[in-house]
PDB file of C-alpha atoms in Angstrom:
ATOM      1  CA  MET A1256      21.763  -9.131 -54.876  1.00 48.00           C
ATOM      2  CA  ARG A1257      21.957  -5.155 -54.533  1.00 51.00           C
ATOM      3  CA  PHE A1258      18.142  -5.139 -52.947  1.00 46.00           C
ATOM      4  CA  LYS A1259      18.687  -7.985 -50.127  1.00 51.00           C
ATOM      5  CA  HIS A1260      22.246  -6.231 -48.823  1.00 49.00           C
ATOM      6  CA  THR A1261      20.317  -2.511 -49.063  1.00 48.00           C
ATOM      7  CA  LEU A1262      17.260  -3.924 -46.929  1.00 46.00           C
ATOM      8  CA  ALA A1263      18.663  -5.493 -44.023  1.00 50.00           C
ATOM      9  CA  GLY A1264      20.956  -2.626 -44.221  1.00 52.00           C
ATOM     10  CA  ALA A1265      17.998  -0.459 -43.328  1.00 51.00           C
ATOM     11  CA  CYS A1266      16.280  -2.652 -40.980  1.00 45.00           C
ATOM     12  CA  ALA A1267      19.565  -2.915 -39.194  1.00 49.00           C
ATOM     13  CA  THR A1268      19.683   0.833 -38.943  1.00 50.00           C
ATOM     14  CA  ALA A1269      16.172   1.617 -37.936  1.00 48.00           C
ATOM     15  CA  VAL A1270      16.427  -1.452 -35.031  1.00 44.00           C
ATOM     16  CA  ALA A1271      19.178   0.467 -33.952  1.00 49.00           C
ATOM     17  CA  ALA A1272      17.205   3.528 -34.005  1.00 48.00           C
ATOM     18  CA  LEU A1273      14.439   2.262 -31.698  1.00 45.00           C
ATOM     19  CA  ILE A1274      16.932   0.266 -29.568  1.00 46.00           C
ATOM     20  CA  VAL A1275      19.188   2.785 -28.486  1.00 44.00           C
ATOM     21  CA  PRO A1276      16.527   5.745 -27.074  1.00 44.00           C
ATOM     22  CA  LEU A1277      14.953   2.589 -25.050  1.00 45.00           C
ATOM     23  CA  ALA A1278      18.553   1.891 -23.547  1.00 46.00           C
ATOM     24  CA  ALA A1279      19.448   5.677 -23.111  1.00 43.00           C
ATOM     25  CA  THR A1280      15.998   6.237 -21.114  1.00 43.00           C
ATOM     26  CA  PRO A1281      16.462   6.555 -17.292  1.00 46.00           C
ATOM     27  CA  ALA A1282      14.585   4.547 -15.478  1.00 50.00           C
ATOM     28  CA  ALA A1283      11.080   5.616 -14.073  1.00 57.00           C
ATOM     29  CA  ALA A1284      11.304   7.020 -10.448  1.00 67.00           C
ATOM     30  CA  ALA A1285      10.461   4.672  -7.715  1.00 86.00           C
ATOM     31  CA  VAL A1286       7.366   5.568  -5.164  1.00 91.00           C
ATOM     32  CA  PRO A1287       8.488   6.702  -1.733  1.00 95.00           C
ATOM     33  CA  THR A1288       7.643   3.779   0.053  1.00 96.00           C
ATOM     34  CA  THR A1289       6.889   2.866   4.173  1.00 96.00           C
ATOM     35  CA  GLY A1290       6.123   0.358   6.142  1.00 97.00           C
ATOM     36  CA  ASP A1291       5.321  -1.560  10.039  1.00 97.00           C
ATOM     37  CA  SER A1292       4.368  -4.569  11.362  1.00 97.00           C
ATOM     38  CA  VAL A1293       2.422  -4.819  14.434  1.00 97.00           C
ATOM     39  CA  GLU A1294       1.805  -7.915  16.884  1.00 95.00           C
ATOM     40  CA  ALA A1295      -0.047  -8.877  19.424  1.00 93.00           C
ATOM     41  CA  THR A1296       1.287  -8.934  23.224  1.00 91.00           C
ATOM     42  CA  ASP A1297       0.143 -12.843  23.747  1.00 91.00           C
ATOM     43  CA  PHE A1298       0.909 -13.598  19.954  1.00 92.00           C
ATOM     44  CA  SER A1299      -1.931 -14.856  19.123  1.00 92.00           C
ATOM     45  CA  PHE A1300      -2.425 -12.076  15.911  1.00 95.00           C
ATOM     46  CA  SER A1301      -0.022 -10.328  13.783  1.00 96.00           C
ATOM     47  CA  GLY A1302       0.055  -7.658  10.771  1.00 97.00           C
ATOM     48  CA  SER A1303       2.262  -6.540   8.305  1.00 98.00           C
ATOM     49  CA  PHE A1304       1.950  -3.531   5.869  1.00 98.00           C
ATOM     50  CA  GLU A1305       3.772  -1.239   3.129  1.00 98.00           C
ATOM     51  CA  ILE A1306       2.513   2.025   1.274  1.00 98.00           C
ATOM     52  CA  GLY A1307       3.620   3.170  -1.905  1.00 97.00           C
ATOM     53  CA  TRP A1308       2.710   7.014  -1.021  1.00 97.00           C
ATOM     54  CA  ARG A1309       1.969   9.337  -4.374  1.00 93.00           C
ATOM     55  CA  ALA A1310       0.431  12.994  -4.104  1.00 83.00           C
ATOM     56  CA  ASP A1311      -2.740  12.361  -4.264  1.00 90.00           C
ATOM     57  CA  LYS A1312      -3.235   8.405  -3.064  1.00 96.00           C
ATOM     58  CA  LEU A1313      -1.858   5.797  -1.017  1.00 97.00           C
ATOM     59  CA  ASP A1314      -0.927   2.971  -4.030  1.00 97.00           C
ATOM     60  CA  PRO A1315       0.088   0.168  -3.308  1.00 97.00           C
ATOM     61  CA  VAL A1316      -1.304  -0.610  -0.063  1.00 98.00           C
ATOM     62  CA  LYS A1317      -0.295  -4.094   0.918  1.00 98.00           C
ATOM     63  CA  ILE A1318      -1.914  -5.815   3.585  1.00 98.00           C
ATOM     64  CA  THR A1319      -1.294  -9.747   5.378  1.00 98.00           C
ATOM     65  CA  ILE A1320      -2.299 -10.007   8.626  1.00 97.00           C
ATOM     66  CA  ARG A1321      -2.107 -13.379  10.528  1.00 97.00           C
ATOM     67  CA  ASP A1322      -4.832 -15.062  12.798  1.00 95.00           C
ATOM     68  CA  GLN A1323      -2.509 -17.543  15.419  1.00 92.00           C
ATOM     69  CA  ALA A1324      -5.160 -18.701  17.922  1.00 91.00           C
ATOM     70  CA  THR A1325      -8.232 -20.695  17.500  1.00 85.00           C
ATOM     71  CA  ASP A1326      -9.971 -18.507  20.472  1.00 87.00           C
ATOM     72  CA  GLY A1327     -13.304 -17.500  18.853  1.00 86.00           C
ATOM     73  CA  TYR A1328     -12.177 -13.818  17.633  1.00 92.00           C
ATOM     74  CA  ALA A1329     -11.334 -13.191  13.914  1.00 93.00           C
ATOM     75  CA  VAL A1330      -8.413 -10.812  12.923  1.00 96.00           C
ATOM     76  CA  GLY A1331      -8.340  -7.751  10.974  1.00 96.00           C
ATOM     77  CA  ALA A1332      -6.706  -4.797   9.843  1.00 98.00           C
ATOM     78  CA  ARG A1333      -7.791  -1.017   8.825  1.00 97.00           C
ATOM     79  CA  LEU A1334      -6.312   1.587   7.542  1.00 98.00           C
ATOM     80  CA  VAL A1335      -6.640   5.114   9.104  1.00 98.00           C
ATOM     81  CA  THR A1336      -5.485   8.168   7.213  1.00 98.00           C
ATOM     82  CA  GLY A1337      -5.586  11.917   8.094  1.00 97.00           C
ATOM     83  CA  GLY A1338      -5.114  15.008   5.664  1.00 95.00           C
ATOM     84  CA  THR A1339      -7.261  17.527   3.619  1.00 94.00           C
ATOM     85  CA  SER A1340      -9.629  15.114   3.346  1.00 94.00           C
ATOM     86  CA  GLY A1341      -9.759  15.121   7.503  1.00 96.00           C
ATOM     87  CA  LYS A1342      -9.107  11.561   9.435  1.00 98.00           C
ATOM     88  CA  ILE A1343     -10.862   8.278   7.535  1.00 98.00           C
ATOM     89  CA  THR A1344     -11.167   4.998   8.572  1.00 98.00           C
ATOM     90  CA  TRP A1345     -11.354   2.961   6.353  1.00 97.00           C
ATOM     91  CA  ARG A1346     -13.399  -0.521   5.979  1.00 96.00           C
ATOM     92  CA  MET A1347     -11.968  -3.204   7.895  1.00 96.00           C
ATOM     93  CA  ARG A1348     -10.639  -6.601   5.899  1.00 96.00           C
ATOM     94  CA  THR A1349     -10.783  -9.785   8.049  1.00 95.00           C
ATOM     95  CA  ILE A1350      -9.339 -13.439   7.982  1.00 93.00           C
ATOM     96  CA  PRO A1351     -11.857 -15.595   6.552  1.00 78.00           C
ATOM     97  CA  SER A1352     -13.002 -18.057   9.086  1.00 73.00           C
ATOM     98  CA  GLY A1353     -10.491 -21.367   8.865  1.00 75.00           C
ATOM     99  CA  GLN A1354      -7.443 -19.379   7.369  1.00 84.00           C
ATOM    100  CA  ASP A1355      -4.577 -18.121   9.396  1.00 93.00           C
ATOM    101  CA  THR A1356      -2.911 -15.817   7.033  1.00 96.00           C
ATOM    102  CA  ALA A1357      -4.626 -13.207   4.541  1.00 96.00           C
ATOM    103  CA  SER A1358      -2.950 -10.787   1.751  1.00 97.00           C
ATOM    104  CA  TRP A1359      -4.474  -8.080  -0.021  1.00 97.00           C
ATOM    105  CA  THR A1360      -3.086  -5.391  -2.251  1.00 98.00           C
ATOM    106  CA  THR A1361      -5.402  -1.985  -2.596  1.00 97.00           C
ATOM    107  CA  TYR A1362      -5.082   1.454  -2.385  1.00 97.00           C
ATOM    108  CA  ALA A1363      -6.630   4.913  -1.210  1.00 97.00           C
ATOM    109  CA  ALA A1364      -7.802   8.018  -2.526  1.00 97.00           C
ATOM    110  CA  PRO A1365      -9.873  10.041  -0.604  1.00 95.00           C
ATOM    111  CA  GLY A1366      -8.860  13.068  -2.472  1.00 92.00           C
ATOM    112  CA  GLY A1367      -6.807  15.575  -1.675  1.00 93.00           C
ATOM    113  CA  TRP A1368      -3.159  15.799   0.193  1.00 93.00           C
ATOM    114  CA  ILE A1369      -2.572  12.380   2.778  1.00 95.00           C
ATOM    115  CA  SER A1370      -0.585  13.659   5.403  1.00 95.00           C
ATOM    116  CA  TYR A1371      -0.123  10.642   7.954  1.00 97.00           C
ATOM    117  CA  ALA A1372      -1.156   6.528   7.596  1.00 98.00           C
ATOM    118  CA  TYR A1373      -1.288   4.136   9.978  1.00 98.00           C
ATOM    119  CA  PHE A1374      -3.158   0.679  11.095  1.00 98.00           C
ATOM    120  CA  GLU A1375      -5.392  -0.913  13.504  1.00 98.00           C
ATOM    121  CA  VAL A1376      -4.833  -4.720  13.786  1.00 97.00           C
ATOM    122  CA  CYS A1377      -7.902  -5.884  15.920  1.00 96.00           C
ATOM    123  CA  LYS A1378      -9.583  -8.953  17.063  1.00 94.00           C
ATOM    124  CA  VAL A1379     -12.895  -9.109  16.454  1.00 93.00           C
ATOM    125  CA  LYS A1380     -15.799 -11.583  17.830  1.00 91.00           C
ATOM    126  CA  VAL A1381     -16.967 -13.844  14.885  1.00 88.00           C
ATOM    127  CA  SER A1382     -20.827 -14.067  16.720  1.00 88.00           C
ATOM    128  CA  ASN A1383     -21.554 -10.517  16.799  1.00 91.00           C
ATOM    129  CA  GLY A1384     -18.788  -8.854  15.083  1.00 89.00           C
ATOM    130  CA  ALA A1385     -17.894  -6.672  17.554  1.00 93.00           C
ATOM    131  CA  VAL A1386     -14.473  -5.204  17.601  1.00 94.00           C
ATOM    132  CA  SER A1387     -12.752  -6.477  20.895  1.00 94.00           C
ATOM    133  CA  TYR A1388      -9.439  -4.436  20.915  1.00 95.00           C
ATOM    134  CA  CYS A1389      -6.423  -2.993  18.370  1.00 96.00           C
ATOM    135  CA  HIS A1390      -3.172  -2.655  18.411  1.00 97.00           C
ATOM    136  CA  THR A1391      -2.010   0.320  16.093  1.00 97.00           C
ATOM    137  CA  THR A1392       1.291   0.457  14.264  1.00 97.00           C
ATOM    138  CA  ARG A1393       3.153   3.510  14.249  1.00 97.00           C
ATOM    139  CA  VAL A1394       1.994   6.625  12.438  1.00 97.00           C
ATOM    140  CA  MET A1395       3.349   6.661   9.063  1.00 97.00           C
ATOM    141  CA  ASN A1396       4.426  10.408   7.428  1.00 95.00           C
ATOM    142  CA  ASN A1397       4.141  11.484   4.250  1.00 93.00           C
ATOM    143  CA  PRO A1398       7.880  11.382   2.732  1.00 94.00           C
ATOM    144  CA  ILE A1399       6.783  13.278  -0.042  1.00 90.00           C
ATOM    145  CA  SER A1400       7.112  17.121   0.734  1.00 74.00           C
ATOM    146  CA  ASP A1401       4.006  19.344   0.450  1.00 62.00           C
ATOM    147  CA  GLU A1402       5.263  22.482  -0.666  1.00 65.00           C
ATOM    148  CA  ASP A1403       3.493  22.069  -4.000  1.00 61.00           C
ATOM    149  CA  ASN A1404       0.226  21.065  -1.522  1.00 57.00           C
ATOM    150  CA  VAL A1405      -0.135  23.830   0.496  1.00 56.00           C
ATOM    151  CA  PRO A1406      -3.114  25.565   0.158  1.00 53.00           C
ATOM    152  CA  PHE A1407      -2.984  29.230  -0.933  1.00 47.00           C
ATOM    153  CA  PRO A1408      -4.407  31.766   1.537  1.00 49.00           C
ATOM    154  CA  GLY A1409      -7.041  34.047   1.097  1.00 42.00           C
TER     155      GLY A1409
END
């Protein structure tokens, strides 16, 4: 009987040794996030966006767009970023035909520091893919300090 009590005590001590450090560990720091939305002046389409900022990429990038009109146009959204890699206009994502809402979660890693980002929500002619016009969100600046990302002059 003495062996059972010793084994149970040893197991309890081992489990406590594992649980106590886990409970004392601070939660991981949250990723700084910015977001915006835009709606057409005629209320025919809209989009909402959220960006998780990291030192060298945007992750996650959440995109939701809505087409509220049956007018022969699709609705698309594209991300525009600027930073050490220059201005990049990312691929346009469009709502599939016959669907009124679509959402994506993705990321953007252009390489290097990203200073700002914004989205364009556009009307796209279904017959030829031509962009008719776009509405733009506000420019969202990187909330992370770039003090450590400035290249050394010289």
